[in-house]
Short mmCIF file of C-alpha atoms in Angstrom, two decimals:
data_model
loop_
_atom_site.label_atom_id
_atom_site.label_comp_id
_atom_site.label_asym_id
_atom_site.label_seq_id
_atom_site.Cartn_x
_atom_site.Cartn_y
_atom_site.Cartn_z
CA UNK A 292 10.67 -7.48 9.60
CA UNK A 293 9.87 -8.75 5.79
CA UNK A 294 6.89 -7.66 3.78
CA UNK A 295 6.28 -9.64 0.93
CA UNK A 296 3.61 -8.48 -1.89
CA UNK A 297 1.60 -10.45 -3.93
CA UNK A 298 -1.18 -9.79 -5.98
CA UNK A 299 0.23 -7.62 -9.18
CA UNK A 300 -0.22 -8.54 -12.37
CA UNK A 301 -1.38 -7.22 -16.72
CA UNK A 302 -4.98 -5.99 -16.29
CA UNK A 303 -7.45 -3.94 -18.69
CA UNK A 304 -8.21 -0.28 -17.96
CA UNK A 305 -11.36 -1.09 -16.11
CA UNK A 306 -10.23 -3.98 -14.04
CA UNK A 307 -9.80 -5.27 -10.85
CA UNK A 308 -6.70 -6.09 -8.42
CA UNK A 309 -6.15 -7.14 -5.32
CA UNK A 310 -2.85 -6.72 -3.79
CA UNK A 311 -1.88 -8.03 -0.23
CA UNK A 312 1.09 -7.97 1.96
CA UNK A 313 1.94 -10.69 4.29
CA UNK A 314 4.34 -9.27 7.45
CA UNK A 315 6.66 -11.44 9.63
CA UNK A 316 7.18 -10.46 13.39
CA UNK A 317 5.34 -10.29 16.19
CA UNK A 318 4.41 -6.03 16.36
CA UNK A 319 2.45 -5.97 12.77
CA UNK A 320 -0.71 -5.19 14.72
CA UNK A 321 1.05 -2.27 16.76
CA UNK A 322 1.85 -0.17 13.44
CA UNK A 323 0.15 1.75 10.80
CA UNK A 324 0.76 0.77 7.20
CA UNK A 325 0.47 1.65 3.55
CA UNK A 326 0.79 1.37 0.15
CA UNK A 327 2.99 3.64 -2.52
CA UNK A 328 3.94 3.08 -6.05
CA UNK A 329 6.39 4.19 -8.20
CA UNK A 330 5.80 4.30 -12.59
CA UNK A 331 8.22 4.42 -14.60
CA UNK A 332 10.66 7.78 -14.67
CA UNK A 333 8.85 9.36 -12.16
CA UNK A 334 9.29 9.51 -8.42
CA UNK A 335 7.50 7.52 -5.40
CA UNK A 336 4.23 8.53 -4.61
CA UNK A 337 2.01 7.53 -1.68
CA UNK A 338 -1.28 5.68 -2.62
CA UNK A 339 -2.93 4.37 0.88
CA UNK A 340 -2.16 4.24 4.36
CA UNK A 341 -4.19 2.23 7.56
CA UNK A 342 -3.86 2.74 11.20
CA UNK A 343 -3.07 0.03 13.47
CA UNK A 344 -6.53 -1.07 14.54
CA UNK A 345 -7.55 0.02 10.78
CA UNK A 346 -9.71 2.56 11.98
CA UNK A 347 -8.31 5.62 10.19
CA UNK A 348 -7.46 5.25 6.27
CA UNK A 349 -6.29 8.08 3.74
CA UNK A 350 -5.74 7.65 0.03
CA UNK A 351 -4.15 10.17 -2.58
CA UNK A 352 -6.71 12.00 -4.48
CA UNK A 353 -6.75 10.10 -7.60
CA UNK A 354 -7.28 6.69 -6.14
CA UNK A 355 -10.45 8.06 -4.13
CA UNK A 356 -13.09 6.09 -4.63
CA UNK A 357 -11.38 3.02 -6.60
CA UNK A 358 -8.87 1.64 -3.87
CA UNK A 359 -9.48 0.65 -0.16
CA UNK A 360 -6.65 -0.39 1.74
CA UNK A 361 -7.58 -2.70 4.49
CA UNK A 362 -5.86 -5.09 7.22
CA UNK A 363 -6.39 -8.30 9.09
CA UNK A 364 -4.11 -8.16 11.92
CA UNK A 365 -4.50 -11.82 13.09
CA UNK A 366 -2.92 -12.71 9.28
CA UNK A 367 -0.80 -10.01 9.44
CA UNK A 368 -1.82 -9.19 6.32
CA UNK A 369 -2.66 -5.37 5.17
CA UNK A 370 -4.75 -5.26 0.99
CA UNK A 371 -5.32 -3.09 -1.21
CA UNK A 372 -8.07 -3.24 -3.76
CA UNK A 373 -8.25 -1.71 -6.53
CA UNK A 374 -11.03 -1.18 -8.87
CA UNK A 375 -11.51 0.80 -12.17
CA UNK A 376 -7.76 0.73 -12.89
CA UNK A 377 -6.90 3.10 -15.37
CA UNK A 378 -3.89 3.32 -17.42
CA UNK A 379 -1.93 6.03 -15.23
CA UNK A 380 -2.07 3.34 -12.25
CA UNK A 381 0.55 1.28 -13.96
CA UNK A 382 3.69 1.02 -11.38
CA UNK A 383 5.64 -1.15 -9.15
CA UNK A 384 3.62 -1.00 -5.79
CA UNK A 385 5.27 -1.25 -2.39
CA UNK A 386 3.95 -2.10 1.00
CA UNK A 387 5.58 -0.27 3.65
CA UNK A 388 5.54 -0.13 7.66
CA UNK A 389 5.48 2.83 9.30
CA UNK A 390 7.38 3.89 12.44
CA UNK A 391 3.95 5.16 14.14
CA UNK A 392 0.65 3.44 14.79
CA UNK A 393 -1.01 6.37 12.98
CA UNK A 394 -1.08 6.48 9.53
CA UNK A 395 0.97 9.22 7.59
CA UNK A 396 1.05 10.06 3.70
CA UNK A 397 5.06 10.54 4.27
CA UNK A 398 7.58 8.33 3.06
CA UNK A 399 10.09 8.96 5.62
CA UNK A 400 8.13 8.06 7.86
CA UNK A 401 7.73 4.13 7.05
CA UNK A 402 11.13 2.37 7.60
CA UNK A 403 10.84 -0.87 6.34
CA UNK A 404 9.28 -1.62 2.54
CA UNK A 405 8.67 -4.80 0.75
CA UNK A 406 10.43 -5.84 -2.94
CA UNK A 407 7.35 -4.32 -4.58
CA UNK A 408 4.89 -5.81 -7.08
CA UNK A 409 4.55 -4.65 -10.97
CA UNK A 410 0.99 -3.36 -11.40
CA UNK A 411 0.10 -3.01 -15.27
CA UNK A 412 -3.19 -1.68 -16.31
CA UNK A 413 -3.47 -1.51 -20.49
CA UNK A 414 -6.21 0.74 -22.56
#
């Protein structure tokens, strides 16, 4: 399995990004995924996770409202969009499968991750 991100980029406190994450395989569609960053000097932190129908979808408090993490399982393709970035969003973001088609907010439990994709957000 290889996840490959796209999408990051240098944008203003008050823009817009849209990462995605194109799978290879076969199973995408039978597993839940999601979306974690890491900024600089500080640990991983979940952001987003989907189900595998994309049903079910939990975010971390302080992306509430600004990101939605979505999927299109016939691309194999899970997004996630973020609106009114603010400075403290600025990481490296990784897309990660789980090992369960229900969605979980722990790390452990996703087992493969992509290369990650630098997300900077300036004031």
């Amino acid at each position: 399995v290889q996840l490959v991100e796209s999408g990051g980029g240098l944008v203003q406190a008050g823009g817009s990004l849209r990462l995605s994450c194109a799978a290879s395989g076969r199973t995408f569609s039978n597993y839940a995924m999601g979306w974690l960053r890491q900024a600089p000097g500080q640990d991983r932190e979940f952001v987003a996770a989907i189900s595998w129908s994309g049903g079910t979808t939990r975010y971390t408090d302080s992306v509430k409202g600004r990101f939605t993490i979505s999927r299109d399982n016939a691309k194999n393709t899970v997004y996630l969009q973020m609106n009114s970035l603010k400075p403290e969003d600025t990481a490296v973001y990784y897309c990660a499968r789980s090992k369960y088609s229900t969605l979980s907010p722990r790390q452990y439990e996703y087992h493969y991750w992509g290369q990650g994709t630098q997300v900077t957000v300036s004031s």
